[in-house]
Short mmCIF file of C-alpha atoms in Angstrom, two decimals:
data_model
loop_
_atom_site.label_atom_id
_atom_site.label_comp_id
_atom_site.label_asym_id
_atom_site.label_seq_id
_atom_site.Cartn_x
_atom_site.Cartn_y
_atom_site.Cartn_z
CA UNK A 18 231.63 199.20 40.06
CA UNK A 19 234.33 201.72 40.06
CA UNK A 20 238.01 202.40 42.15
CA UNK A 21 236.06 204.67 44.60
CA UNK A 22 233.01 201.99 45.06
CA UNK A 23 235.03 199.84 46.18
CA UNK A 24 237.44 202.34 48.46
CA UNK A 25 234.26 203.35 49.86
CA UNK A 26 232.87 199.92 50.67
CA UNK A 27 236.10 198.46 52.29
CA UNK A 28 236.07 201.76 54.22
CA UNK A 29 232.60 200.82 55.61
CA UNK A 30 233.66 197.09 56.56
CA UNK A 31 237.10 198.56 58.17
CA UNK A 32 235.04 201.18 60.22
CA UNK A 33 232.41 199.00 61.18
CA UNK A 34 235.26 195.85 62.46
CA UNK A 35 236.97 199.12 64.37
CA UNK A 36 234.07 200.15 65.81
CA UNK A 37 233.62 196.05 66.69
CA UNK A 38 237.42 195.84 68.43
CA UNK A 39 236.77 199.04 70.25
CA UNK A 40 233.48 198.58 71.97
CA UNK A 41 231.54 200.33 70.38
CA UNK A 42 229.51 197.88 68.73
CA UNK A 43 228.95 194.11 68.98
CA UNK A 44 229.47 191.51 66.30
CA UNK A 45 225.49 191.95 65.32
CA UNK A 46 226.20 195.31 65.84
CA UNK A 47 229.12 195.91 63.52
CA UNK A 48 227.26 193.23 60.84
CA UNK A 49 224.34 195.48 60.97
CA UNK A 50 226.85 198.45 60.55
CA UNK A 51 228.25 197.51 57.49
CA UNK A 52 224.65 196.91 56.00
CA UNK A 53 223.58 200.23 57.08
CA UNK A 54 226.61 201.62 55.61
CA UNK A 55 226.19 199.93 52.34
CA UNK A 56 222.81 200.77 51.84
CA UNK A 57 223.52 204.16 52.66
CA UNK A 58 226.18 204.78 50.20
CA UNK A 59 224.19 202.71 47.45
CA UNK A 60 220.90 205.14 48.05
CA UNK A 61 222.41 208.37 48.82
CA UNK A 62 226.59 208.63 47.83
CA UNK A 63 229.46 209.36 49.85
CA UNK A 64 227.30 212.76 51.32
CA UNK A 65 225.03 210.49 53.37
CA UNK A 66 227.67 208.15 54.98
CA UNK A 67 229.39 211.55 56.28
CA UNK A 68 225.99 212.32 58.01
CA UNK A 69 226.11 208.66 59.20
CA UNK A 70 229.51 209.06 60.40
CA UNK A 71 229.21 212.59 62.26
CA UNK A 72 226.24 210.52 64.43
CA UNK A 73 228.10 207.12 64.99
CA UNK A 74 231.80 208.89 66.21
CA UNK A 75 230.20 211.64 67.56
CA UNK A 76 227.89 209.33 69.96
CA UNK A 77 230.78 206.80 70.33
CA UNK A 78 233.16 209.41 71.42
CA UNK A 79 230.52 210.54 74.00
CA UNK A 80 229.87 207.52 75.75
CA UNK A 81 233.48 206.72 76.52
CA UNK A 82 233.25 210.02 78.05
CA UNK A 83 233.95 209.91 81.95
CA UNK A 84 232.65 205.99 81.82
CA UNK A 85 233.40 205.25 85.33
CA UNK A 86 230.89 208.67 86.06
CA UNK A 87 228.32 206.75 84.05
CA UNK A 88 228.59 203.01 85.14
CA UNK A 89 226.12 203.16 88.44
CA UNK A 90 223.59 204.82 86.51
CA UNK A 91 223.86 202.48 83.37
CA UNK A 92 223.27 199.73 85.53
CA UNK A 93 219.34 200.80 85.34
CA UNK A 94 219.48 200.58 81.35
CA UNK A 95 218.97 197.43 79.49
CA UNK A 96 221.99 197.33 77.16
CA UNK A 97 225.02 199.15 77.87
CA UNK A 98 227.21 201.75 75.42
CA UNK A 99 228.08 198.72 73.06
CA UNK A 100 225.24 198.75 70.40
CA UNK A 101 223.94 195.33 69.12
CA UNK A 102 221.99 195.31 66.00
CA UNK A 103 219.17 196.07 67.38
CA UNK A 104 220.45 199.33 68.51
CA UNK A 105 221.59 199.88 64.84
CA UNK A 106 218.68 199.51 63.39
CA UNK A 107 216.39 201.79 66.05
CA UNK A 108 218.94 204.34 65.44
CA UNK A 109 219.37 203.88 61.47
CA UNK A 110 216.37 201.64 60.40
CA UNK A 111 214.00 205.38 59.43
CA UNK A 112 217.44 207.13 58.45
CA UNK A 113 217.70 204.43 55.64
CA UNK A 114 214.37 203.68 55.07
CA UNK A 115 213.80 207.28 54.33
CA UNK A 116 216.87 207.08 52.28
CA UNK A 117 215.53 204.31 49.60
CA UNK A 118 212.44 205.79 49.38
CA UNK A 119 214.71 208.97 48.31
CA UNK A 120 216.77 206.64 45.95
CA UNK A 121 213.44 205.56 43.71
CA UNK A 122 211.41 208.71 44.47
CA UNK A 123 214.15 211.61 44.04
CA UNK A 124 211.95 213.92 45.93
CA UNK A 125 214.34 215.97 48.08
CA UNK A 126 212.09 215.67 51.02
CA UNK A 127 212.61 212.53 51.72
CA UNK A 128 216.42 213.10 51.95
CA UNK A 129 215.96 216.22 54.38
CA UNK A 130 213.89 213.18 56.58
CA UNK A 131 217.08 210.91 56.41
CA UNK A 132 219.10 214.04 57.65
CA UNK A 133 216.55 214.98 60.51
CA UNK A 134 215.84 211.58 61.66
CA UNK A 135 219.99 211.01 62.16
CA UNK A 136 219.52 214.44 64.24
CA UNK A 137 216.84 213.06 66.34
CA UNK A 138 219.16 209.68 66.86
CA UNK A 139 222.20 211.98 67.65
CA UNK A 140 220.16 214.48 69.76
CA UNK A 141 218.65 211.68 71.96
CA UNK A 142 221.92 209.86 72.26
CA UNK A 143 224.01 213.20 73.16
CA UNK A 144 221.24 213.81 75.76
CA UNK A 145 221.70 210.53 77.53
CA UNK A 146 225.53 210.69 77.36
CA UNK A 147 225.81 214.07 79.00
CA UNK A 148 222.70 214.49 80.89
CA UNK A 149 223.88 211.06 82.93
CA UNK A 150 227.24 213.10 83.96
CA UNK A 151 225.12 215.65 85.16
CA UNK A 152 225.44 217.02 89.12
CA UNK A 153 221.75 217.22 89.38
CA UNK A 154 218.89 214.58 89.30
CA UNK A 155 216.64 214.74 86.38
CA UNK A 156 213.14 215.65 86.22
CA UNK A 157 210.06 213.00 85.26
CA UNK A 158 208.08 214.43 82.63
CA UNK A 159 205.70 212.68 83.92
CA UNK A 160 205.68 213.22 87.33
CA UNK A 161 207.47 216.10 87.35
CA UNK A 162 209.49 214.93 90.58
CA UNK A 163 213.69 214.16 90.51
CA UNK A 164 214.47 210.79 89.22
CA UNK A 165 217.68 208.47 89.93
CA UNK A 166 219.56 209.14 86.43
CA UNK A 167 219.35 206.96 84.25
CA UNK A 168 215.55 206.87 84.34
CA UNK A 169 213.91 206.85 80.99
CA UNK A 170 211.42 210.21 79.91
CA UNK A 171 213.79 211.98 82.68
CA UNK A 172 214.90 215.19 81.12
CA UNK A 173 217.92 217.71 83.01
CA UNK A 174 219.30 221.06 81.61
CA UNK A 175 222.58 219.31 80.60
CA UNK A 176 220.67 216.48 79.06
CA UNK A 177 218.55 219.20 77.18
CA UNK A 178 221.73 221.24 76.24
CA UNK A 179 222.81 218.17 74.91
CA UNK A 180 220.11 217.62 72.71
CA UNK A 181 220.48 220.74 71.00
CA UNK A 182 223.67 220.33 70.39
CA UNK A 183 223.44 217.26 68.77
CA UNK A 184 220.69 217.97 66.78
CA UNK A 185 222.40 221.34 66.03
CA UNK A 186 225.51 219.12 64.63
CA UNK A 187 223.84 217.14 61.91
CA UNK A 188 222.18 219.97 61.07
CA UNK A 189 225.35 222.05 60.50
CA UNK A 190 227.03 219.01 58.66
CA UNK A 191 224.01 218.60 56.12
CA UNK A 192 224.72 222.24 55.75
CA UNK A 193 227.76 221.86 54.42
CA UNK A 194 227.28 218.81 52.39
CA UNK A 195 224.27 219.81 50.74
CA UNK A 196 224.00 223.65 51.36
CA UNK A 197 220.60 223.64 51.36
CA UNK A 198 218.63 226.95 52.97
CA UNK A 199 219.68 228.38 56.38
CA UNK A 200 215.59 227.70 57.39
CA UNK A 201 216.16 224.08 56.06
CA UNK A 202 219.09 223.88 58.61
CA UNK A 203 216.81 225.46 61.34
CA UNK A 204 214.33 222.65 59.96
CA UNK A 205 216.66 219.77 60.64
CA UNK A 206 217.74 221.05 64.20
CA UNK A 207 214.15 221.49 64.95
CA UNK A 208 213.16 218.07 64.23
CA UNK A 209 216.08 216.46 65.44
CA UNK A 210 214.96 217.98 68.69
CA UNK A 211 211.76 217.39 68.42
CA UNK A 212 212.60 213.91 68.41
CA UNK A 213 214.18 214.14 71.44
CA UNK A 214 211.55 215.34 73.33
CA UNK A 215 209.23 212.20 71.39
CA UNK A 216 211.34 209.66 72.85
CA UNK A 217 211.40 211.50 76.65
CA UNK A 218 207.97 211.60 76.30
CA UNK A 219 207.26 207.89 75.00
CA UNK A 220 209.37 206.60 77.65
CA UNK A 221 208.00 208.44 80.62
CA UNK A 222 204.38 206.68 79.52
CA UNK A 223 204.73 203.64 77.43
CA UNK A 224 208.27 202.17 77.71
CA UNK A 225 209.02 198.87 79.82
CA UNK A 226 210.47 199.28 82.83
CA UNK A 227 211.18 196.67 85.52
CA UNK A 228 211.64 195.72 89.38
CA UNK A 229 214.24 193.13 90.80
CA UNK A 230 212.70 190.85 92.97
CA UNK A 231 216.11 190.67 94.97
CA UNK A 232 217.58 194.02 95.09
CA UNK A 233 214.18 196.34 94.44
CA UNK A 234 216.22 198.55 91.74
CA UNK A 235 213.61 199.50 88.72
CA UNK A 236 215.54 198.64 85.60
CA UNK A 237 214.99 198.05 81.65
CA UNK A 238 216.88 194.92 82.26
CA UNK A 239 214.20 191.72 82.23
CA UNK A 240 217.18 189.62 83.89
CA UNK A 241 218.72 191.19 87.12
CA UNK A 242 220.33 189.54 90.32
CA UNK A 243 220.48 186.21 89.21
CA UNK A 244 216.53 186.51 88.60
CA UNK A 245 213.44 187.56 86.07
CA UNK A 246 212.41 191.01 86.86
CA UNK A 247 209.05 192.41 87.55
CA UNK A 248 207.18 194.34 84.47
CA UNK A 249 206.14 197.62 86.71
CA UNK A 250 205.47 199.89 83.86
CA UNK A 251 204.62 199.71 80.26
CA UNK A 252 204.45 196.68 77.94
CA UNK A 253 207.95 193.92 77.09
CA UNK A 254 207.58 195.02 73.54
CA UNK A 255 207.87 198.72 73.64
CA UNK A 256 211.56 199.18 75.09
CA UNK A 257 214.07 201.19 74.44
CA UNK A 258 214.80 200.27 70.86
CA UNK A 259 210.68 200.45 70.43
CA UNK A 260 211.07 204.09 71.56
CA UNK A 261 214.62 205.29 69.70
CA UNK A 262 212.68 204.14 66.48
CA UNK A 263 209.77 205.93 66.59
CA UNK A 264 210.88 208.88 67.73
CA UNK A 265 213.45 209.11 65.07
CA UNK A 266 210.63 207.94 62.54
CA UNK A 267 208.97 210.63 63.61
CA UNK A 268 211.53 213.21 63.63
CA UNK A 269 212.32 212.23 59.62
CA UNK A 270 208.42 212.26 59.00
CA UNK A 271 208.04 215.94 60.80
CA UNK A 272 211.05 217.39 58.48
CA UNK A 273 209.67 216.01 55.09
CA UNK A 274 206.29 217.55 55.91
CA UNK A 275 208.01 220.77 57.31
CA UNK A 276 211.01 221.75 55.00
#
């Protein structure tokens, strides 16, 4: 183990307690942190913690963004901006997976799906940050009627805009780390976003959603007034974590068959 190992490492733990004392994540949550970090860094160098980084202060940044805007709507989501491990690991879980497979395998491919699957993460979470400031109601892709925000598989032209852009960032950070092709940049945007629309679509159909008994608001909460909520929609196993997993599995899987 060398100087910079170990200058990287304490870096992760330091980040990772910060991220703890501001809010960002929970204890599990920063625990979880530091093994994503480490696992990173031991599968893919320094390069693949800066991709990890430009996703976890970019979406951090953005959901401290006009907080008092967002608190009536977050009210209908489960968990609020702090991420618990379980958050971590939807988010990173294919990221790194994709990223050991890379560390035995060497195949390139594999390493463009740990870049596009952090796009999808970042595009979804960039959608939900800004789309939820948004003046107008989203759209059901389902129904195709306006939906209280907050509302998952709800998509808005902010939201949408916001998608891009975040899948558009990872993309341009990969670029220069790892200069790879202007059409593998394109790639990584492309299924970044295409994750995006995944998860909309997942959790307009299959994802959990609940009714207070007390106060009739339909919620991803299964506790709410004081009482159990009502399963209205879906199934208790695939929430929101369910979702944020597969569609970034699946954003990772579309880039190593694409680029």
């Amino acid at each position: 183990m060398t100087a910079f190992d170990c200058f990287v490492m304490t870096v992760i733990v330091l980040v990772s307690l910060a991220g703890v004392y501001g809010n960002a994540l929970s204890v599990s949550g920063g625990i979880a942190a530091i093994i994503t970090g480490l696992t990173i860094y031991w599968a893919a160098d320094w390069k693949g913690l800066v991709v990890l980084g430009a996703f976890f202060f970019s979406s951090s940044l953005l959901s401290k963004w006009k907080s008092k805007v967002k608190e009536p709507s977050e009210e209908r989501l489960a968990k609020g901006s702090r991420r618990d491990w379980q958050q971590v690991l939807a988010n990173g879980g294919p990221a790194v997976l994709f990223l050991i497979i890379y560390h035995f395998e060497r195949d390139i491919q594999w390493l463009w799906a740990f870049i596009a699957a952090i796009a999808a993460a970042n595009a979804d979470t960039w959608a939900s940050e800004i789309g939820i400031v948004g003046k107008k109601k989203p759209i059901s892709v389902k129904t195709w009627k306006q939906v209280e925000k907050g509302v998952s598989g709800a998509v808005s032209l902010v939201g949408t805009a916001g998608a891009v852009g975040g899948a558009a960032w990872i993309a341009v950070i990969a670029y220069l780390l790892y200069l790879p092709s202007l059409l593998s940049v394109i790639g990584f945007a492309a299924a970044g976003f295409f994750g995006n629309v995944i998860d909309t679509f997942l959790g307009a159909y299959f994802q959990s959603e609940y009714e207070c008994p007390n106060c009739g608001v339909h919620t991803e909460k299964r506790f709410h007034c004081g009482k159990n909520t009502i399963l209205k929609k879906g199934h208790p196993v695939f929430n929101n974590e369910t979702v944020n997993f597969l569609s970034s599995l699946l954003g990772g899987l579309l880039a190593w068959m694409m680029i």
